[in-house]
Structures are given as C-alpha cells and as structure tokens.
Tab-separated table of C-alpha atoms in Angstrom:
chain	number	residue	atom	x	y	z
A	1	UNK	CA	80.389	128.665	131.270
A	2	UNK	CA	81.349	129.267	127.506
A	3	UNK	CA	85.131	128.011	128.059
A	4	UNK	CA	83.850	124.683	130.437
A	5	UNK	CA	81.548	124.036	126.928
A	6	UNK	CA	85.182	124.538	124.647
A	7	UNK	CA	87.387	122.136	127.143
A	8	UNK	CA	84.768	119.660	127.207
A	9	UNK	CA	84.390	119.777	123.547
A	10	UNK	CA	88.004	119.620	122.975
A	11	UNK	CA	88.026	116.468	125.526
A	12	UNK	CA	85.565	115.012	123.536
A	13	UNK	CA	87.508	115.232	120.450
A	14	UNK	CA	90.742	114.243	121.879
A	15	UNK	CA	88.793	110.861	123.368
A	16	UNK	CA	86.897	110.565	120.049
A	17	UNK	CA	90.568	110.589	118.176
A	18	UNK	CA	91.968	108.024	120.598
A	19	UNK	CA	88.949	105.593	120.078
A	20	UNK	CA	89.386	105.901	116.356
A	21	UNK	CA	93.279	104.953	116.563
A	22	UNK	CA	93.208	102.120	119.076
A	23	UNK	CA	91.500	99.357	117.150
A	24	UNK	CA	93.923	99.961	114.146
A	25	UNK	CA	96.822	99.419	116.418
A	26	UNK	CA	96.384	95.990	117.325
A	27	UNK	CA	95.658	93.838	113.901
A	28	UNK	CA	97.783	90.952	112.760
A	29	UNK	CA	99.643	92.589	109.656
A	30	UNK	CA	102.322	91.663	106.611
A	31	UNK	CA	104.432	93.928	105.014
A	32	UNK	CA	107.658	93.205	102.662
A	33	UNK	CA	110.951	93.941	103.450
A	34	UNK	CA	111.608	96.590	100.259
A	35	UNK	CA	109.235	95.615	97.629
A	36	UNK	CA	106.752	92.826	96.773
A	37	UNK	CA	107.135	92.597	93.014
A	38	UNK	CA	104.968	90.673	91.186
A	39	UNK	CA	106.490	87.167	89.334
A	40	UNK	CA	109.606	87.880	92.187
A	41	UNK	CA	110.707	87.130	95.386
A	42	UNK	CA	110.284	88.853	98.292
A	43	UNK	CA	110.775	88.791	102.332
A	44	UNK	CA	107.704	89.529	104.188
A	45	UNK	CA	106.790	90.213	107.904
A	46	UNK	CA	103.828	89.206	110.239
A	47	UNK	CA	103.301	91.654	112.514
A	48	UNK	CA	101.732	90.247	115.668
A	49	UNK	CA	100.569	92.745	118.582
A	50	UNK	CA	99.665	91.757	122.693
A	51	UNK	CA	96.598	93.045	122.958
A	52	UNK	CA	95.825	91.857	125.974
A	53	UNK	CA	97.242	92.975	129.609
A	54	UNK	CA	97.051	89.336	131.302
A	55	UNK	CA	98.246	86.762	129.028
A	56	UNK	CA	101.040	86.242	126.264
A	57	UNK	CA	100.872	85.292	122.407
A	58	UNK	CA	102.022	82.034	122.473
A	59	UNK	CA	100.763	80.596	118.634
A	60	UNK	CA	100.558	82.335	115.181
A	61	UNK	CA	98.935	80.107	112.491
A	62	UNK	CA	99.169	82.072	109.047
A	63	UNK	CA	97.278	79.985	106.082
A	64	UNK	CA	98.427	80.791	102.381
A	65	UNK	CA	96.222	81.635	99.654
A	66	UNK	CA	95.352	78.417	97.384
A	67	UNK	CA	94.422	80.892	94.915
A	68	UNK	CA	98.024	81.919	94.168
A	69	UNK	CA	99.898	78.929	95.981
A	70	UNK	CA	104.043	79.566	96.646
A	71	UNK	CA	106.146	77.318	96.350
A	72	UNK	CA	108.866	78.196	97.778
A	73	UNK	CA	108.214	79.439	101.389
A	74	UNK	CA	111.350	79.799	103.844
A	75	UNK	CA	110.637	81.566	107.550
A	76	UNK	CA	113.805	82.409	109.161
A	77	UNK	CA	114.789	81.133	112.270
A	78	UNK	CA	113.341	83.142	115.542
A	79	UNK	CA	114.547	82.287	119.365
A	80	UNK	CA	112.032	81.281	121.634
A	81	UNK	CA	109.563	80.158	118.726
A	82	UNK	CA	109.149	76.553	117.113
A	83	UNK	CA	108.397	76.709	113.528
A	84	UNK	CA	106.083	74.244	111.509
A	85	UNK	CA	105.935	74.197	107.262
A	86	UNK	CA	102.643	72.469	106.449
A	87	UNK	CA	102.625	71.460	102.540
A	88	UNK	CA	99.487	70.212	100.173
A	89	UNK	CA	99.238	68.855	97.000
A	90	UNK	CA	98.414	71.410	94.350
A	91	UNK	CA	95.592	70.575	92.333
A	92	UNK	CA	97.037	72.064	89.032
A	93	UNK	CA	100.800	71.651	89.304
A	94	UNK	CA	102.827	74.735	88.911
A	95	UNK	CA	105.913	75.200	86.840
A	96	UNK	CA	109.227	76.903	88.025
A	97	UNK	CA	112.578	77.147	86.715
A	98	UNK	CA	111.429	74.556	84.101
A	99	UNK	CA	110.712	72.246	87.046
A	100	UNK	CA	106.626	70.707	87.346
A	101	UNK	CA	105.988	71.561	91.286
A	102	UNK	CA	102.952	69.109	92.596
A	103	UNK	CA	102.854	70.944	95.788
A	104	UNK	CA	103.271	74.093	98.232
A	105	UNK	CA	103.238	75.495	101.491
A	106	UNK	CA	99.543	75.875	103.027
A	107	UNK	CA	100.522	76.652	105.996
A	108	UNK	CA	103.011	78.020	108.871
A	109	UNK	CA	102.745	77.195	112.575
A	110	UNK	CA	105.067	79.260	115.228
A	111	UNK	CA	105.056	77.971	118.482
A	112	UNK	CA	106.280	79.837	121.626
A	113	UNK	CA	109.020	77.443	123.448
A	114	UNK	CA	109.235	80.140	126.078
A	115	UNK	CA	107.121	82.692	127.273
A	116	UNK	CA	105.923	84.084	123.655
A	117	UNK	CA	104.975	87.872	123.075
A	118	UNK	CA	104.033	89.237	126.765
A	119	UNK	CA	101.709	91.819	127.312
A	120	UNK	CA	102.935	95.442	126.008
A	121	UNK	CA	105.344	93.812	123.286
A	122	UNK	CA	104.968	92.401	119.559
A	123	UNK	CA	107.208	90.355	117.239
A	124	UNK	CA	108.073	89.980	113.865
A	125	UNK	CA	107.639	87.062	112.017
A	126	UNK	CA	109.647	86.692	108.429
A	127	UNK	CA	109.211	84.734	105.551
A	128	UNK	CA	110.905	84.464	102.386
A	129	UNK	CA	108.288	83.774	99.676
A	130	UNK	CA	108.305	83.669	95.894
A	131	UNK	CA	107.569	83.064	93.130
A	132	UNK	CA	104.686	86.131	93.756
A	133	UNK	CA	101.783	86.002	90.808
A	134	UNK	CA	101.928	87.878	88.041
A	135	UNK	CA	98.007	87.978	87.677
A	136	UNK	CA	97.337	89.267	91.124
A	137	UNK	CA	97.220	93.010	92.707
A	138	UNK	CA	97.090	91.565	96.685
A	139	UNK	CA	97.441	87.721	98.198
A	140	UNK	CA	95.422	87.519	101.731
A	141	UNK	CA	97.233	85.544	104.271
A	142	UNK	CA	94.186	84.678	107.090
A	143	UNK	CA	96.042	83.981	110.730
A	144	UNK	CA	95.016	82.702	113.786
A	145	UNK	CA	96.405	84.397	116.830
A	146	UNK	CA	96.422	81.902	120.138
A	147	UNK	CA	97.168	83.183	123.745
A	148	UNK	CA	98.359	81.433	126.923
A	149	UNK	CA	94.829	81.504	128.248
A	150	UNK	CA	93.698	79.794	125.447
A	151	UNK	CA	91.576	82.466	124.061
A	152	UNK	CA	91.857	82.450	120.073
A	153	UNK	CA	91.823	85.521	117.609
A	154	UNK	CA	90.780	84.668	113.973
A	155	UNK	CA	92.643	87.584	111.917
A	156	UNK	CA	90.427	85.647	108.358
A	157	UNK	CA	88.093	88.770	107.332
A	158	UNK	CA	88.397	89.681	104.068
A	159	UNK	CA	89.304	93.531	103.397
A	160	UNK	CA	86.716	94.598	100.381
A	161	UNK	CA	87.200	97.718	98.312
A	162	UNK	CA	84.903	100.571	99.258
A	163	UNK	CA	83.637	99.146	102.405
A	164	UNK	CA	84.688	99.486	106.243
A	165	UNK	CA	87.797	97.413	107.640
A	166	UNK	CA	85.855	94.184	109.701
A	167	UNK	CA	86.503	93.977	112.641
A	168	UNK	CA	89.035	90.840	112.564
A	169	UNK	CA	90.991	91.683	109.525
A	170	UNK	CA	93.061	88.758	107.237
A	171	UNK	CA	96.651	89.901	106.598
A	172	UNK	CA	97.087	91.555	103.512
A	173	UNK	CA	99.878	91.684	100.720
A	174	UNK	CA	100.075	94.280	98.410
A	175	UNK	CA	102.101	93.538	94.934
A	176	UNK	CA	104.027	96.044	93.372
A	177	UNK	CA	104.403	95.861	89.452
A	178	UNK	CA	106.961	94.060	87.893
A	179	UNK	CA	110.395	95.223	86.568
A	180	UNK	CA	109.258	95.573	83.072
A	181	UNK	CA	106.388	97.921	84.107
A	182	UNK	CA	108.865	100.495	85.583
A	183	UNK	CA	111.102	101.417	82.150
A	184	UNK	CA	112.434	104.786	83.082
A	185	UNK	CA	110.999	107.758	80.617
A	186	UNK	CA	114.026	109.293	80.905
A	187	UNK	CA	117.522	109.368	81.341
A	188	UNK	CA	118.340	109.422	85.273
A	189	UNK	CA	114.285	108.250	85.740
A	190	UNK	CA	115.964	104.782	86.630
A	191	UNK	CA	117.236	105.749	89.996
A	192	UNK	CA	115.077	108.416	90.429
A	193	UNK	CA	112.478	105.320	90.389
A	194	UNK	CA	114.220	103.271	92.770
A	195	UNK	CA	114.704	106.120	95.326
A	196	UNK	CA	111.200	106.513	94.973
A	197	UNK	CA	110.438	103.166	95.897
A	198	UNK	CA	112.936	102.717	98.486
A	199	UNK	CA	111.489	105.689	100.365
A	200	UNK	CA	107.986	103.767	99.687
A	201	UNK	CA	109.010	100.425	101.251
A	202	UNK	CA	110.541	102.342	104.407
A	203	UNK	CA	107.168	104.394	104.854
A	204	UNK	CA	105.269	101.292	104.848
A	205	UNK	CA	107.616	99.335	106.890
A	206	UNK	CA	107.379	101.987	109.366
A	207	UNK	CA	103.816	102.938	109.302
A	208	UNK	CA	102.648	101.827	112.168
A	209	UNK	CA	104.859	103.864	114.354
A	210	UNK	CA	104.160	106.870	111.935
A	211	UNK	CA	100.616	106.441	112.121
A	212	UNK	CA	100.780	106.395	115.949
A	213	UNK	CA	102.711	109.275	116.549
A	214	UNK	CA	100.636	110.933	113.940
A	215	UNK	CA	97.217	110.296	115.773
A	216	UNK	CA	99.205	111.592	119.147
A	217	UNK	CA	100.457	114.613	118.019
A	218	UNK	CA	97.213	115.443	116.514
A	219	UNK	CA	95.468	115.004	120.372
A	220	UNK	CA	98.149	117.722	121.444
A	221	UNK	CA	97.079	120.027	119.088
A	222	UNK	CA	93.731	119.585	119.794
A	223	UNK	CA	94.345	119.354	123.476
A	224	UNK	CA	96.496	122.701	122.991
A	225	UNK	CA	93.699	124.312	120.509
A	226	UNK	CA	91.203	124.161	123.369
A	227	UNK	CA	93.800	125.284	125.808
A	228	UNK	CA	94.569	128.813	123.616
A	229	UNK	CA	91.027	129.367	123.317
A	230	UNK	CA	90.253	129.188	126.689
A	231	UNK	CA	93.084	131.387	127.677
A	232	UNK	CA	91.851	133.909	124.835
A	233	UNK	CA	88.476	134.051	126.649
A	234	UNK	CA	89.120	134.489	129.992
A	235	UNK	CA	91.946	137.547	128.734
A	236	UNK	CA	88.982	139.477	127.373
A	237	UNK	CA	87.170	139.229	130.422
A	238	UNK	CA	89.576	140.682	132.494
A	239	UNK	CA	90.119	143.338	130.185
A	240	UNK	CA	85.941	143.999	129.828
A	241	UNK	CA	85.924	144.659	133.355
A	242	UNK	CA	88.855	146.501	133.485
C-alpha cells in the first residue's frame, strides 16, 4: 500500500510538472539575433507556435510601440508568407542621421499564400529594426495570431514586474546597454565581455528548446525517483520475511 501511495505521488508530480510547462510553450515571442543594444540596430525574431491540432496559422499582425516608434523597420523575405509595412505619422518627428523623420512603421502584416504554420510546426519571423531607444529597458510588440478557422489569438497583455505572466502575453524586447556602458576594467575584459555576451544571445536564442528539455528531463528523474524508491521498499520486504 505504502509504494501504490509513492507512484501515485510521483505521478502526480510528474503531471503537475507537465501542466506547469505546457502553457509557456506556446506564446507568441521576440528575441534578437545576438544583442539588442540600446541607440543600435538589431535583427529580431517572432516566434509563432501551432497550438492547435486542427487548423494552421495563417496571419501574424505584430503592432509597434508608439512609445519608442522605429523608423527604420525591414522584415526579410519568407516563402509562403505575404508581407505588409503599415506606416503613421509620428506626432513628434524623430531625428536620424541628421535627417527630421515625420513617420514610422506601426505595423507588420504576414499573410500565409500557402498553407501557413500547420499543426505541430512554428516559424520564424525576422525583422531588422533600429534605431532602438536609448531611454528604454524593454519595447512590447502586442500581436495578433489568426488561424484558418478563423479563430483569433490576441498575444497584447502586458508583462508587469512582480506579478504572474497573463494569460495572453504581448511580445517582449529586452535592451541590452549600450557600447559605452561595457568599457572593459581590464586589459583582455574586452573580449572576455563579448564572449560573455555571445554565449548570452545563444542561450536566449535557444531557450525555448533548453527550457523544454529541461522540464523533460526533470519528469524522468522524478519518474525514476519514484521508481528507486519503490524498488527499495519492496527489497526490504523480501528480506523481512526472509
């Protein structure tokens, strides 16, 4: 009876661990390609997940902050999508390479041409942005997610420090600090710096699958856990009535 109470505790656990990692799994994401310094330029991907089992991803809508407005937004070419640049008139003109820009991009639109992101697949979507604030630690990027049954995800919650994720979370960019915040203390510090964030960027570019096989392995060991201790007690049984 004691070792049926372990397994189904340890089943419990593993389920409980599962449950935790699913929902994280399946937002709408960005993440740079290397860094995202601020006052620079960057390349930056949307993440977009299937979540469902019976219908494709056939429309991402990603709105920019008017906050921090960029003017210069390029998405790369993607076969099988359509791309749309929406651009608005700023109301406080910016100024970039001694140039007065009136306006900047509010808005891209990919459309599936063919049969979009099918169930049990996602896609990247790049961007090349810039110039990225200088007075800003994060830009939120809200996207709406559209499948071929017309159902429509709103990824446009706003993360806030010190409370739980919501449950439809806006995209979020995270700014590293600029070149002149990184002088080296010391010589050799310089590259020592760079390898640093190099091994950064490729951790967070990779996450996701880290995280996953992370929350897997630790359901093994759980799994296994229960397993040994089971095996343990039913030993000293057979050697109490031996």
């Amino acid at each position: 009876m004691k070792v049926s109470r372990i397994a189904a505790s340890g089943a419990l656990a593993a389920t409980a661990v599962l449950a935790l990692s699913s929902p994280a799994l399946a937002h709408v994401s960005v993440r740079p390609e290397g860094t995202a310094a601020k006052g620079g330029y960057a390349v930056v991907d949307f993440k977009v997940p299937n979540e469902r089992d019976n219908a494709s991803t056939t429309k991402l809508e990603v709105t920019f902050p008017t906050g921090h407005p960029l003017a210069s937004v390029m998405p790369e070419p993607i076969d099988g999508w359509k791309i749309d640049v929406t651009r608005s008139e700023l109301a406080k003109p910016l100024e970039m390479h001694g140039k007065k820009i009136t306006e900047a991009v509010s808005k891209v639109t990919w459309t599936a041409t063919g049969q979009g992101i099918e169930p049990g697949f996602f896609q990247k979507f790049p961007l090349s942005v810039g110039t990225l604030p200088e007075d800003a630690d994060r830009l939120v990027f809200k996207a709406i997610q559209t499948y071929s049954d017309k159902e429509v995800v709103r990824w446009i919650e706003v993360p806030q420090q010190g409370q739980d994720e919501p449950e439809h979370p806006a995209p979020v960019l995270t700014l590293s600090a600029t070149e002149d915040e990184h002088a080296p203390a010391a010589p050799g510090a310089a590259k020592a710096s760079d390898d640093t964030a190099n091994a950064a960027a490729t951790t967070a570019s990779d996450g996701d699958g880290t995280d996953t096989t992370a929350r897997v392995l630790g359901v093994v060991g759980i799994v296994a856990g229960v397993a040994g201790v089971a095996f343990g007690v039913l030993a000293g049984r057979r050697r109490s009535a031996a």
